[in-house]
PDB file of C-alpha atoms in Angstrom:
ATOM      1  CA  UNK A   1     269.553 139.328   0.207  1.00 37.00           C
ATOM      2  CA  UNK A   2     269.424 135.506   0.373  1.00 42.00           C
ATOM      3  CA  UNK A   3     267.437 133.931   3.133  1.00 48.00           C
ATOM      4  CA  UNK A   4     269.297 132.271   6.016  1.00 57.00           C
ATOM      5  CA  UNK A   5     270.420 128.796   5.635  1.00 76.00           C
ATOM      6  CA  UNK A   6     268.442 125.834   7.228  1.00 86.00           C
ATOM      7  CA  UNK A   7     270.225 123.824   9.858  1.00 95.00           C
ATOM      8  CA  UNK A   8     268.633 120.216  10.902  1.00 97.00           C
ATOM      9  CA  UNK A   9     270.043 119.462  14.279  1.00 98.00           C
ATOM     10  CA  UNK A  10     269.743 115.438  15.609  1.00 98.00           C
ATOM     11  CA  UNK A  11     270.679 114.129  18.738  1.00 97.00           C
ATOM     12  CA  UNK A  12     271.810 110.251  19.563  1.00 95.00           C
ATOM     13  CA  UNK A  13     270.460 109.217  23.104  1.00 90.00           C
ATOM     14  CA  UNK A  14     272.648 107.027  24.244  1.00 81.00           C
ATOM     15  CA  UNK A  15     275.024 109.428  24.805  1.00 66.00           C
ATOM     16  CA  UNK A  16     272.712 112.163  26.681  1.00 63.00           C
ATOM     17  CA  UNK A  17     271.686 109.117  29.277  1.00 59.00           C
ATOM     18  CA  UNK A  18     268.499 107.577  27.849  1.00 58.00           C
ATOM     19  CA  UNK A  19     270.103 104.043  26.440  1.00 56.00           C
ATOM     20  CA  UNK A  20     267.116 102.186  24.789  1.00 47.00           C
ATOM     21  CA  UNK A  21     264.723 100.402  27.232  1.00 48.00           C
ATOM     22  CA  UNK A  22     267.285 100.577  29.915  1.00 59.00           C
ATOM     23  CA  UNK A  23     264.984 103.251  31.355  1.00 69.00           C
ATOM     24  CA  UNK A  24     261.508 103.741  30.195  1.00 74.00           C
ATOM     25  CA  UNK A  25     261.000 106.680  32.381  1.00 78.00           C
ATOM     26  CA  UNK A  26     264.617 108.187  31.127  1.00 82.00           C
ATOM     27  CA  UNK A  27     263.636 107.662  27.926  1.00 87.00           C
ATOM     28  CA  UNK A  28     260.426 109.474  28.114  1.00 87.00           C
ATOM     29  CA  UNK A  29     262.185 112.245  29.634  1.00 88.00           C
ATOM     30  CA  UNK A  30     264.767 112.686  27.151  1.00 91.00           C
ATOM     31  CA  UNK A  31     262.694 112.042  23.964  1.00 93.00           C
ATOM     32  CA  UNK A  32     260.133 114.440  25.087  1.00 93.00           C
ATOM     33  CA  UNK A  33     262.990 117.552  25.976  1.00 93.00           C
ATOM     34  CA  UNK A  34     264.382 116.879  22.311  1.00 95.00           C
ATOM     35  CA  UNK A  35     260.893 117.332  20.697  1.00 97.00           C
ATOM     36  CA  UNK A  36     260.450 120.657  23.158  1.00 96.00           C
ATOM     37  CA  UNK A  37     263.721 121.907  21.928  1.00 96.00           C
ATOM     38  CA  UNK A  38     262.958 121.571  18.113  1.00 97.00           C
ATOM     39  CA  UNK A  39     265.299 118.972  17.157  1.00 98.00           C
ATOM     40  CA  UNK A  40     264.273 117.279  13.921  1.00 98.00           C
ATOM     41  CA  UNK A  41     265.048 113.654  14.991  1.00 98.00           C
ATOM     42  CA  UNK A  42     266.348 111.722  17.468  1.00 97.00           C
ATOM     43  CA  UNK A  43     268.294 108.562  17.007  1.00 97.00           C
ATOM     44  CA  UNK A  44     268.765 105.468  19.082  1.00 94.00           C
ATOM     45  CA  UNK A  45     272.494 103.397  19.324  1.00 92.00           C
ATOM     46  CA  UNK A  46     272.531  99.670  19.116  1.00 90.00           C
ATOM     47  CA  UNK A  47     274.994  96.924  18.980  1.00 86.00           C
ATOM     48  CA  UNK A  48     273.971  93.146  18.268  1.00 86.00           C
ATOM     49  CA  UNK A  49     276.405  92.403  21.879  1.00 84.00           C
ATOM     50  CA  UNK A  50     275.037  93.904  24.699  1.00 76.00           C
ATOM     51  CA  UNK A  51     277.547  96.185  26.929  1.00 70.00           C
ATOM     52  CA  UNK A  52     279.391  94.157  29.491  1.00 66.00           C
ATOM     53  CA  UNK A  53     277.294  94.395  32.622  1.00 58.00           C
ATOM     54  CA  UNK A  54     274.286  95.684  31.052  1.00 64.00           C
ATOM     55  CA  UNK A  55     270.971  95.743  29.468  1.00 67.00           C
ATOM     56  CA  UNK A  56     269.699  96.725  26.273  1.00 72.00           C
ATOM     57  CA  UNK A  57     266.662  96.419  24.955  1.00 77.00           C
ATOM     58  CA  UNK A  58     267.124  96.631  20.921  1.00 86.00           C
ATOM     59  CA  UNK A  59     266.705 100.142  19.181  1.00 92.00           C
ATOM     60  CA  UNK A  60     263.379  99.916  17.049  1.00 94.00           C
ATOM     61  CA  UNK A  61     261.997  98.761  20.621  1.00 92.00           C
ATOM     62  CA  UNK A  62     262.833 102.007  22.482  1.00 91.00           C
ATOM     63  CA  UNK A  63     261.823 103.612  18.874  1.00 95.00           C
ATOM     64  CA  UNK A  64     258.394 102.479  18.876  1.00 95.00           C
ATOM     65  CA  UNK A  65     257.762 102.990  22.596  1.00 93.00           C
ATOM     66  CA  UNK A  66     258.916 106.775  21.895  1.00 94.00           C
ATOM     67  CA  UNK A  67     256.445 106.403  19.194  1.00 95.00           C
ATOM     68  CA  UNK A  68     253.516 106.711  22.000  1.00 92.00           C
ATOM     69  CA  UNK A  69     255.250 109.968  23.443  1.00 93.00           C
ATOM     70  CA  UNK A  70     256.062 111.955  20.989  1.00 96.00           C
ATOM     71  CA  UNK A  71     253.774 113.965  17.428  1.00 96.00           C
ATOM     72  CA  UNK A  72     256.635 115.788  15.719  1.00 97.00           C
ATOM     73  CA  UNK A  73     259.921 115.250  16.132  1.00 98.00           C
ATOM     74  CA  UNK A  74     261.196 111.859  13.897  1.00 98.00           C
ATOM     75  CA  UNK A  75     262.823 108.956  15.349  1.00 98.00           C
ATOM     76  CA  UNK A  76     265.907 107.147  13.809  1.00 98.00           C
ATOM     77  CA  UNK A  77     267.135 103.526  15.120  1.00 96.00           C
ATOM     78  CA  UNK A  78     270.416 101.759  14.297  1.00 96.00           C
ATOM     79  CA  UNK A  79     269.507  98.482  12.642  1.00 96.00           C
ATOM     80  CA  UNK A  80     271.993  95.977  11.574  1.00 96.00           C
ATOM     81  CA  UNK A  81     272.250  94.574   8.289  1.00 96.00           C
ATOM     82  CA  UNK A  82     274.590  91.677   9.201  1.00 94.00           C
ATOM     83  CA  UNK A  83     272.494  90.189  12.472  1.00 93.00           C
ATOM     84  CA  UNK A  84     268.528  90.187  11.405  1.00 92.00           C
ATOM     85  CA  UNK A  85     266.624  88.618   8.274  1.00 94.00           C
ATOM     86  CA  UNK A  86     266.378  91.655   5.584  1.00 96.00           C
ATOM     87  CA  UNK A  87     262.699  90.434   5.525  1.00 97.00           C
ATOM     88  CA  UNK A  88     262.013  90.725   9.097  1.00 96.00           C
ATOM     89  CA  UNK A  89     264.214  93.890   9.475  1.00 97.00           C
ATOM     90  CA  UNK A  90     262.119  95.736   6.417  1.00 98.00           C
ATOM     91  CA  UNK A  91     258.946  94.876   8.143  1.00 98.00           C
ATOM     92  CA  UNK A  92     260.154  95.932  11.201  1.00 97.00           C
ATOM     93  CA  UNK A  93     260.979  99.211   9.938  1.00 98.00           C
ATOM     94  CA  UNK A  94     257.942  99.602   8.072  1.00 98.00           C
ATOM     95  CA  UNK A  95     255.883  98.940  11.325  1.00 98.00           C
ATOM     96  CA  UNK A  96     257.691 102.079  12.888  1.00 98.00           C
ATOM     97  CA  UNK A  97     257.024 104.398   9.995  1.00 98.00           C
ATOM     98  CA  UNK A  98     253.350 103.185   9.980  1.00 98.00           C
ATOM     99  CA  UNK A  99     253.334 103.698  14.138  1.00 97.00           C
ATOM    100  CA  UNK A 100     254.707 107.512  13.829  1.00 98.00           C
ATOM    101  CA  UNK A 101     252.736 108.148  11.141  1.00 97.00           C
ATOM    102  CA  UNK A 102     255.997 108.898   8.903  1.00 98.00           C
ATOM    103  CA  UNK A 103     258.218 110.066  11.429  1.00 98.00           C
ATOM    104  CA  UNK A 104     260.892 107.177  11.336  1.00 98.00           C
ATOM    105  CA  UNK A 105     264.377 106.746   9.804  1.00 98.00           C
ATOM    106  CA  UNK A 106     266.649 103.909   9.755  1.00 98.00           C
ATOM    107  CA  UNK A 107     270.787 104.138  10.315  1.00 98.00           C
ATOM    108  CA  UNK A 108     272.366 101.176   8.686  1.00 98.00           C
ATOM    109  CA  UNK A 109     274.449  99.641  11.039  1.00 97.00           C
ATOM    110  CA  UNK A 110     277.389  97.440   9.822  1.00 96.00           C
ATOM    111  CA  UNK A 111     278.649  95.485  13.010  1.00 93.00           C
ATOM    112  CA  UNK A 112     280.636  92.943  11.550  1.00 93.00           C
ATOM    113  CA  UNK A 113     282.984  91.855  14.784  1.00 91.00           C
ATOM    114  CA  UNK A 114     283.526  87.820  15.249  1.00 91.00           C
ATOM    115  CA  UNK A 115     281.532  88.566  18.686  1.00 90.00           C
ATOM    116  CA  UNK A 116     278.331  90.095  17.017  1.00 91.00           C
ATOM    117  CA  UNK A 117     278.647  87.836  13.919  1.00 92.00           C
ATOM    118  CA  UNK A 118     278.501  85.126  16.814  1.00 92.00           C
ATOM    119  CA  UNK A 119     274.912  86.192  18.163  1.00 89.00           C
ATOM    120  CA  UNK A 120     273.308  84.214  15.029  1.00 90.00           C
ATOM    121  CA  UNK A 121     276.552  81.951  14.487  1.00 91.00           C
ATOM    122  CA  UNK A 122     277.691  83.184  11.340  1.00 90.00           C
ATOM    123  CA  UNK A 123     280.887  83.351   9.752  1.00 88.00           C
ATOM    124  CA  UNK A 124     282.302  86.950   8.510  1.00 90.00           C
ATOM    125  CA  UNK A 125     281.051  88.015   4.755  1.00 89.00           C
ATOM    126  CA  UNK A 126     283.592  87.274   1.749  1.00 90.00           C
ATOM    127  CA  UNK A 127     282.435  91.241   0.798  1.00 95.00           C
ATOM    128  CA  UNK A 128     281.064  93.056   3.344  1.00 95.00           C
ATOM    129  CA  UNK A 129     280.649  95.771   1.431  1.00 96.00           C
ATOM    130  CA  UNK A 130     278.239  94.078  -1.154  1.00 96.00           C
ATOM    131  CA  UNK A 131     276.679  92.125   1.734  1.00 96.00           C
ATOM    132  CA  UNK A 132     275.785  96.076   3.055  1.00 97.00           C
ATOM    133  CA  UNK A 133     274.532  96.676  -0.482  1.00 97.00           C
ATOM    134  CA  UNK A 134     272.310  93.797  -1.018  1.00 97.00           C
ATOM    135  CA  UNK A 135     270.212  94.246   2.388  1.00 97.00           C
ATOM    136  CA  UNK A 136     269.632  97.880   1.562  1.00 98.00           C
ATOM    137  CA  UNK A 137     268.387  97.554  -1.668  1.00 98.00           C
ATOM    138  CA  UNK A 138     266.387  94.338  -0.773  1.00 98.00           C
ATOM    139  CA  UNK A 139     264.913  96.392   2.427  1.00 98.00           C
ATOM    140  CA  UNK A 140     263.994  99.206   0.191  1.00 98.00           C
ATOM    141  CA  UNK A 141     261.967  96.701  -2.899  1.00 98.00           C
ATOM    142  CA  UNK A 142     259.807  95.163  -0.135  1.00 98.00           C
ATOM    143  CA  UNK A 143     259.074  98.537   1.088  1.00 98.00           C
ATOM    144  CA  UNK A 144     257.874  98.810  -2.333  1.00 98.00           C
ATOM    145  CA  UNK A 145     256.270  95.763  -2.944  1.00 98.00           C
ATOM    146  CA  UNK A 146     252.583  97.123  -1.834  1.00 96.00           C
ATOM    147  CA  UNK A 147     251.834  99.828  -3.818  1.00 97.00           C
ATOM    148  CA  UNK A 148     250.451 103.006  -1.782  1.00 96.00           C
ATOM    149  CA  UNK A 149     246.916 102.034  -3.108  1.00 94.00           C
ATOM    150  CA  UNK A 150     247.263  98.534  -2.570  1.00 94.00           C
ATOM    151  CA  UNK A 151     244.584  98.693   0.235  1.00 92.00           C
ATOM    152  CA  UNK A 152     241.108  98.993  -0.813  1.00 90.00           C
ATOM    153  CA  UNK A 153     239.101  97.509   1.935  1.00 88.00           C
ATOM    154  CA  UNK A 154     236.303  96.871   0.141  1.00 84.00           C
ATOM    155  CA  UNK A 155     233.149  95.443   2.158  1.00 85.00           C
ATOM    156  CA  UNK A 156     230.921  95.050  -0.191  1.00 86.00           C
ATOM    157  CA  UNK A 157     233.071  92.287  -1.948  1.00 85.00           C
ATOM    158  CA  UNK A 158     235.190  91.201   1.149  1.00 84.00           C
ATOM    159  CA  UNK A 159     238.569  92.504  -0.419  1.00 87.00           C
ATOM    160  CA  UNK A 160     241.028  94.147   1.850  1.00 88.00           C
ATOM    161  CA  UNK A 161     243.779  94.311  -0.654  1.00 91.00           C
ATOM    162  CA  UNK A 162     244.199  94.662  -4.917  1.00 93.00           C
ATOM    163  CA  UNK A 163     246.631  91.776  -5.563  1.00 91.00           C
ATOM    164  CA  UNK A 164     247.552  93.085  -9.012  1.00 94.00           C
ATOM    165  CA  UNK A 165     249.320  96.089  -6.740  1.00 95.00           C
ATOM    166  CA  UNK A 166     251.575  93.592  -4.056  1.00 96.00           C
ATOM    167  CA  UNK A 167     254.726  92.359  -5.856  1.00 96.00           C
ATOM    168  CA  UNK A 168     257.002  90.123  -5.266  1.00 96.00           C
ATOM    169  CA  UNK A 169     260.706  91.112  -5.057  1.00 96.00           C
ATOM    170  CA  UNK A 170     262.550  88.221  -6.157  1.00 95.00           C
ATOM    171  CA  UNK A 171     266.085  89.128  -4.735  1.00 96.00           C
ATOM    172  CA  UNK A 172     269.451  86.806  -5.485  1.00 94.00           C
ATOM    173  CA  UNK A 173     272.064  88.075  -3.809  1.00 91.00           C
ATOM    174  CA  UNK A 174     275.187  85.705  -2.853  1.00 88.00           C
ATOM    175  CA  UNK A 175     274.526  84.867   0.749  1.00 89.00           C
ATOM    176  CA  UNK A 176     270.421  85.365   0.795  1.00 93.00           C
ATOM    177  CA  UNK A 177     267.535  85.089  -1.537  1.00 95.00           C
ATOM    178  CA  UNK A 178     263.641  86.971  -1.030  1.00 96.00           C
ATOM    179  CA  UNK A 179     261.183  86.656  -2.590  1.00 95.00           C
ATOM    180  CA  UNK A 180     258.336  88.855  -1.103  1.00 87.00           C
ATOM    181  CA  UNK A 181     256.511  90.723  -0.883  1.00 96.00           C
ATOM    182  CA  UNK A 182     256.584  92.208   2.741  1.00 96.00           C
ATOM    183  CA  UNK A 183     253.873  91.492   5.420  1.00 95.00           C
ATOM    184  CA  UNK A 184     253.016  95.513   5.908  1.00 95.00           C
ATOM    185  CA  UNK A 185     251.557  97.628   3.107  1.00 96.00           C
ATOM    186  CA  UNK A 186     254.256 100.645   2.173  1.00 98.00           C
ATOM    187  CA  UNK A 187     255.017 102.979   4.521  1.00 98.00           C
ATOM    188  CA  UNK A 188     253.989 106.509   4.948  1.00 98.00           C
ATOM    189  CA  UNK A 189     257.206 107.834   3.608  1.00 98.00           C
ATOM    190  CA  UNK A 190     257.368 105.448   0.533  1.00 98.00           C
ATOM    191  CA  UNK A 191     260.515 104.722   1.835  1.00 98.00           C
ATOM    192  CA  UNK A 192     262.147 105.549   5.388  1.00 98.00           C
ATOM    193  CA  UNK A 193     264.981 108.350   5.833  1.00 98.00           C
ATOM    194  CA  UNK A 194     267.917 106.146   5.296  1.00 98.00           C
ATOM    195  CA  UNK A 195     271.640 107.448   7.386  1.00 98.00           C
ATOM    196  CA  UNK A 196     274.314 106.113   6.430  1.00 97.00           C
ATOM    197  CA  UNK A 197     278.314 106.507   7.790  1.00 96.00           C
ATOM    198  CA  UNK A 198     280.540 108.074   5.153  1.00 94.00           C
ATOM    199  CA  UNK A 199     282.626 104.840   4.266  1.00 95.00           C
ATOM    200  CA  UNK A 200     279.489 102.972   3.390  1.00 97.00           C
ATOM    201  CA  UNK A 201     277.909 105.760   1.210  1.00 96.00           C
ATOM    202  CA  UNK A 202     278.473 104.314  -2.249  1.00 95.00           C
ATOM    203  CA  UNK A 203     277.205 101.133  -1.561  1.00 97.00           C
ATOM    204  CA  UNK A 204     273.821 102.649   0.729  1.00 97.00           C
ATOM    205  CA  UNK A 205     272.976 105.596  -1.511  1.00 96.00           C
ATOM    206  CA  UNK A 206     271.606 107.069   1.570  1.00 97.00           C
ATOM    207  CA  UNK A 207     269.592 110.193   1.980  1.00 97.00           C
ATOM    208  CA  UNK A 208     271.677 111.521   4.583  1.00 97.00           C
ATOM    209  CA  UNK A 209     275.375 110.534   4.397  1.00 96.00           C
ATOM    210  CA  UNK A 210     277.265 110.829   8.352  1.00 96.00           C
ATOM    211  CA  UNK A 211     280.664 112.252   8.724  1.00 95.00           C
ATOM    212  CA  UNK A 212     283.182 112.791  11.400  1.00 93.00           C
ATOM    213  CA  UNK A 213     284.637 115.702   9.013  1.00 90.00           C
ATOM    214  CA  UNK A 214     282.641 118.325  10.126  1.00 91.00           C
ATOM    215  CA  UNK A 215     285.195 120.510   6.975  1.00 84.00           C
ATOM    216  CA  UNK A 216     283.566 118.355   4.009  1.00 70.00           C
ATOM    217  CA  UNK A 217     280.704 118.258   1.876  1.00 72.00           C
ATOM    218  CA  UNK A 218     279.690 115.771  -0.262  1.00 71.00           C
ATOM    219  CA  UNK A 219     277.659 117.276  -3.000  1.00 74.00           C
ATOM    220  CA  UNK A 220     276.789 114.337  -4.191  1.00 80.00           C
ATOM    221  CA  UNK A 221     274.455 113.379  -1.323  1.00 86.00           C
ATOM    222  CA  UNK A 222     271.116 114.096  -0.696  1.00 95.00           C
ATOM    223  CA  UNK A 223     271.937 115.714   2.817  1.00 96.00           C
ATOM    224  CA  UNK A 224     274.924 115.170   4.762  1.00 96.00           C
ATOM    225  CA  UNK A 225     275.265 115.765   8.285  1.00 96.00           C
ATOM    226  CA  UNK A 226     278.325 116.117  10.691  1.00 96.00           C
ATOM    227  CA  UNK A 227     278.592 113.862  13.755  1.00 96.00           C
ATOM    228  CA  UNK A 228     279.536 116.035  17.128  1.00 96.00           C
ATOM    229  CA  UNK A 229     280.408 115.098  20.531  1.00 95.00           C
ATOM    230  CA  UNK A 230     279.525 118.207  22.966  1.00 95.00           C
ATOM    231  CA  UNK A 231     280.834 118.040  26.499  1.00 93.00           C
ATOM    232  CA  UNK A 232     280.693 121.830  28.030  1.00 93.00           C
ATOM    233  CA  UNK A 233     282.575 120.815  30.637  1.00 81.00           C
ATOM    234  CA  UNK A 234     284.726 118.654  29.716  1.00 75.00           C
ATOM    235  CA  UNK A 235     288.837 119.537  28.639  1.00 73.00           C
ATOM    236  CA  UNK A 236     289.981 115.928  27.197  1.00 78.00           C
ATOM    237  CA  UNK A 237     289.767 114.832  23.373  1.00 75.00           C
ATOM    238  CA  UNK A 238     287.041 112.056  22.520  1.00 77.00           C
ATOM    239  CA  UNK A 239     287.902 109.050  23.207  1.00 76.00           C
ATOM    240  CA  UNK A 240     286.708 107.458  19.698  1.00 76.00           C
ATOM    241  CA  UNK A 241     288.122 109.762  17.399  1.00 76.00           C
ATOM    242  CA  UNK A 242     285.139 111.972  16.758  1.00 85.00           C
ATOM    243  CA  UNK A 243     285.163 115.854  16.608  1.00 91.00           C
ATOM    244  CA  UNK A 244     284.647 117.273  20.440  1.00 94.00           C
ATOM    245  CA  UNK A 245     283.205 120.723  21.388  1.00 95.00           C
ATOM    246  CA  UNK A 246     284.008 121.541  24.929  1.00 93.00           C
ATOM    247  CA  UNK A 247     283.644 125.443  24.472  1.00 93.00           C
ATOM    248  CA  UNK A 248     280.705 128.023  25.547  1.00 96.00           C
ATOM    249  CA  UNK A 249     277.193 127.145  24.332  1.00 97.00           C
ATOM    250  CA  UNK A 250     277.514 130.582  22.919  1.00 97.00           C
ATOM    251  CA  UNK A 251     280.202 129.214  20.956  1.00 97.00           C
ATOM    252  CA  UNK A 252     278.829 125.900  20.045  1.00 97.00           C
ATOM    253  CA  UNK A 253     275.981 127.863  18.165  1.00 97.00           C
ATOM    254  CA  UNK A 254     278.380 130.303  16.334  1.00 97.00           C
ATOM    255  CA  UNK A 255     280.296 127.071  15.196  1.00 96.00           C
ATOM    256  CA  UNK A 256     277.159 125.383  13.985  1.00 97.00           C
ATOM    257  CA  UNK A 257     276.139 128.849  11.889  1.00 95.00           C
ATOM    258  CA  UNK A 258     279.478 128.572   9.829  1.00 93.00           C
ATOM    259  CA  UNK A 259     279.260 124.945   9.001  1.00 94.00           C
ATOM    260  CA  UNK A 260     278.668 124.003   5.105  1.00 91.00           C
ATOM    261  CA  UNK A 261     276.801 121.117   6.216  1.00 94.00           C
ATOM    262  CA  UNK A 262     273.120 120.334   5.806  1.00 95.00           C
ATOM    263  CA  UNK A 263     272.958 119.290   9.712  1.00 96.00           C
ATOM    264  CA  UNK A 264     274.847 118.118  12.883  1.00 97.00           C
ATOM    265  CA  UNK A 265     273.981 114.938  15.123  1.00 97.00           C
ATOM    266  CA  UNK A 266     274.785 115.956  18.393  1.00 97.00           C
ATOM    267  CA  UNK A 267     276.627 113.393  20.912  1.00 95.00           C
ATOM    268  CA  UNK A 268     276.217 115.039  24.315  1.00 94.00           C
ATOM    269  CA  UNK A 269     276.823 114.450  27.643  1.00 90.00           C
ATOM    270  CA  UNK A 270     273.485 113.996  29.734  1.00 89.00           C
ATOM    271  CA  UNK A 271     273.985 117.201  31.448  1.00 91.00           C
ATOM    272  CA  UNK A 272     274.638 118.685  28.590  1.00 94.00           C
ATOM    273  CA  UNK A 273     271.201 118.114  26.607  1.00 93.00           C
ATOM    274  CA  UNK A 274     269.234 120.266  28.488  1.00 94.00           C
ATOM    275  CA  UNK A 275     271.945 123.018  27.706  1.00 96.00           C
ATOM    276  CA  UNK A 276     271.410 122.012  24.115  1.00 97.00           C
ATOM    277  CA  UNK A 277     267.618 122.549  24.759  1.00 96.00           C
ATOM    278  CA  UNK A 278     267.580 125.480  27.111  1.00 96.00           C
ATOM    279  CA  UNK A 279     270.254 127.657  24.915  1.00 97.00           C
ATOM    280  CA  UNK A 280     271.506 126.256  21.977  1.00 98.00           C
ATOM    281  CA  UNK A 281     268.425 125.441  19.809  1.00 98.00           C
ATOM    282  CA  UNK A 282     266.649 128.569  21.076  1.00 97.00           C
ATOM    283  CA  UNK A 283     269.141 130.884  19.983  1.00 97.00           C
ATOM    284  CA  UNK A 284     269.836 128.945  16.627  1.00 97.00           C
ATOM    285  CA  UNK A 285     265.525 129.312  16.192  1.00 96.00           C
ATOM    286  CA  UNK A 286     266.155 133.381  17.160  1.00 96.00           C
ATOM    287  CA  UNK A 287     268.705 133.791  14.142  1.00 95.00           C
ATOM    288  CA  UNK A 288     266.319 131.926  11.997  1.00 95.00           C
ATOM    289  CA  UNK A 289     269.142 128.594  11.538  1.00 95.00           C
ATOM    290  CA  UNK A 290     266.838 126.431  12.723  1.00 95.00           C
ATOM    291  CA  UNK A 291     263.095 125.005  12.248  1.00 92.00           C
ATOM    292  CA  UNK A 292     261.152 123.213  14.303  1.00 94.00           C
ATOM    293  CA  UNK A 293     259.125 120.108  12.641  1.00 97.00           C
ATOM    294  CA  UNK A 294     255.486 120.816  11.780  1.00 95.00           C
ATOM    295  CA  UNK A 295     253.207 119.033  13.719  1.00 93.00           C
ATOM    296  CA  UNK A 296     251.528 116.379  11.331  1.00 94.00           C
ATOM    297  CA  UNK A 297     254.688 116.138   9.252  1.00 97.00           C
ATOM    298  CA  UNK A 298     256.813 113.729   7.760  1.00 98.00           C
ATOM    299  CA  UNK A 299     260.435 113.399   8.257  1.00 98.00           C
ATOM    300  CA  UNK A 300     261.017 113.624   4.743  1.00 98.00           C
ATOM    301  CA  UNK A 301     258.696 116.598   4.878  1.00 98.00           C
ATOM    302  CA  UNK A 302     260.694 118.076   7.896  1.00 98.00           C
ATOM    303  CA  UNK A 303     264.079 117.802   6.048  1.00 97.00           C
ATOM    304  CA  UNK A 304     263.047 118.687   2.729  1.00 97.00           C
ATOM    305  CA  UNK A 305     263.024 114.877   0.744  1.00 97.00           C
ATOM    306  CA  UNK A 306     260.865 114.186  -1.551  1.00 97.00           C
ATOM    307  CA  UNK A 307     258.925 110.912  -1.596  1.00 97.00           C
ATOM    308  CA  UNK A 308     260.478 108.385  -3.431  1.00 97.00           C
ATOM    309  CA  UNK A 309     258.279 107.187  -6.494  1.00 96.00           C
ATOM    310  CA  UNK A 310     256.971 102.984  -6.037  1.00 97.00           C
ATOM    311  CA  UNK A 311     259.454 101.296  -8.537  1.00 95.00           C
ATOM    312  CA  UNK A 312     256.636  99.109  -8.947  1.00 94.00           C
ATOM    313  CA  UNK A 313     253.945 101.431  -9.647  1.00 91.00           C
ATOM    314  CA  UNK A 314     256.104 103.262 -11.759  1.00 71.00           C
ATOM    315  CA  UNK A 315     256.909 100.130 -13.709  1.00 62.00           C
ATOM    316  CA  UNK A 316     253.617  98.643 -14.562  1.00 57.00           C
ATOM    317  CA  UNK A 317     252.347 101.986 -15.995  1.00 58.00           C
ATOM    318  CA  UNK A 318     255.543 101.805 -18.476  1.00 52.00           C
ATOM    319  CA  UNK A 319     257.121 104.350 -17.404  1.00 46.00           C
ATOM    320  CA  UNK A 320     260.463 102.865 -16.151  1.00 43.00           C
TER     321      UNK A 320
END
């Protein structure tokens, strides 16, 4: 008899009523609830332009704040590639992985509206997909620019690091260049877990592909997560075209059990998150479909993803 499949569940905090940074107490409560429930990770939405009349702290700041409140759950902010310097983006995300002891992820944001680009005074790129690919590749190279054992902390000689194990990345793209190395040691996971929407999966090569089609299974991706809105008390369709579930908690358990996906990112209304935590996830756990993260585990370990080799270390050993 084959063992039951494992379903990884994530939850988006904006929809659950904890807009990053707007109310620290609300964010703390929601993150703690999600960790107790057994979600693999929480996600933090972001946009270069704040909502009209609203206040929004950048998503990685909300994730960093949450790192101090949690010990098992993964933290995945959205960071947009066109409105941030690749070097600063790599350093910020690597720092988050260090702060969480290896529980960080990155949702590759691709906002390219005129309003978003106006925040940094730039025009729309001639080739959006190429620039997305260039930024992600540069960030990954920068994470690898320190080998795992580059930090030696030799008190006798006063050396903090081995300079032979810190590398320039020397990236030259159409719109930017980065020499490196990063100012931050390699992340504990080697590379953060990278998530991207399905339309950019071919250029990002993410660890997790996010798809709106719950019937779709990309067999070439390491992991595929469906996007699902949850509104137990609603009857109207989703305004953004995303699949919306409006049935009972028991019906949602059945739906999730039948999906041919590695995981699902749920987008609940604030009043629906307690129902997920108290009814849906416990039942999935009882059926053996859900395994909560273990204390001390990295997010890659929780998701069954391997820790990537350092490209520069492999090259220096002559086995690239």
